[in-house]
DNA sequence: GGAAAAATTTAGCCGAGGCTACATTCCTGT
DNA sequence: ACAGGAATGTAGCCTCGGCTAAATTTTTCC
């Protein structure tokens, strides 16, 4: 067992990350919707999050309080500079995490699903390690070329 | 962007895992305390979680409601069969996640810290992939830092 | 044996993040 | 042009997981 203070610090870090996970997912999603549709509507956020629209609105109200999003009544959502910055960082980290999971052999769909939760707990140091690992394994490769194979059918994906 | 229903499912999975993360960490911790001290006290759980003792008590009440823990008033905590089973699985998965992070190059302390949050989002399929990856790399990887952790240490923590 | 200390439990308070029900405002199709 | 439907907003409820303060029980130690 780790020393008690070190362990408490780790648990505290995980708790803090849990509280920012929603912010990160929302700004990332809003940025994606904006890029894809030219606008980001609360109803779209709710549908893609899989929550009711009052829940999405309440969470968006929190994003506004934290200065990540602006919105005028009955209009779409807009990211502030801080929101865009956070969205870009979240999106880049998200992609690295997915790529790493696939690189070590996770099935693609499991990688996509697990990354959605894992990403929020990846520190800068670990993210750097992931990038280095990917750079070594896949030198300047871009498209899909699944050579390393672990492909098996598992309907049980949780 | 992924299809809306698929994305909603991933977010929903992450939300569900967030709600079981606390259960897993608590039973794992209680099992470790029991193994190390011969008993698990609520005060120890609180200190190692880095929360106040009423908070720990309230969460332990939830563990009891969910049939993972039993406790007699003013006495220590005991895992039920279900609790022990969950603790064993959580501990095993935790170790695999830490080992994998280190294997891909994360600094040891970052790996230990990040794993505390990440572990709860690792699906069975991904865990299997981690184990395969480690099994392939373990025999060859022998250059630094003797990592083979013996089972338990008894570092008198009270 | 009894007082002091420590551990445990109870009783609130709070914010985050879910939900339903209902009200309001836009927008679209006829 | 306007009626109906979709989107948006408000109100109120819930659980979870933090906290402090205070009461109770157990343990320790003189
Ligand atoms: Mn993401
Ligand atoms: Mn996410
Ligand atoms: Mn753990
Ligand atoms: Mn954990």
Short mmCIF file of N, CA and C and ligand atoms in Angstrom, two decimals, chain A residues 25 28 94 116 119, ligand 1:
data_model
loop_
_atom_site.label_atom_id
_atom_site.label_comp_id
_atom_site.label_asym_id
_atom_site.label_seq_id
_atom_site.Cartn_x
_atom_site.Cartn_y
_atom_site.Cartn_z
N UNK A 25 -15.90 17.65 -21.94
CA UNK A 25 -16.73 16.98 -22.94
C UNK A 25 -17.69 17.94 -23.63
N UNK A 28 -15.77 20.38 -26.01
CA UNK A 28 -15.30 19.62 -27.17
C UNK A 28 -16.47 19.35 -28.11
N UNK A 94 -7.93 13.69 -26.54
CA UNK A 94 -8.87 12.60 -26.82
C UNK A 94 -8.36 11.70 -27.95
N UNK A 116 -13.50 7.86 -23.88
CA UNK A 116 -14.40 8.94 -23.47
C UNK A 116 -14.32 9.21 -21.97
N UNK A 119 -9.78 9.67 -20.88
CA UNK A 119 -9.07 10.88 -21.32
C UNK A 119 -8.93 11.94 -20.24
MN1 LIG E 1 -13.50 13.88 -25.33
#
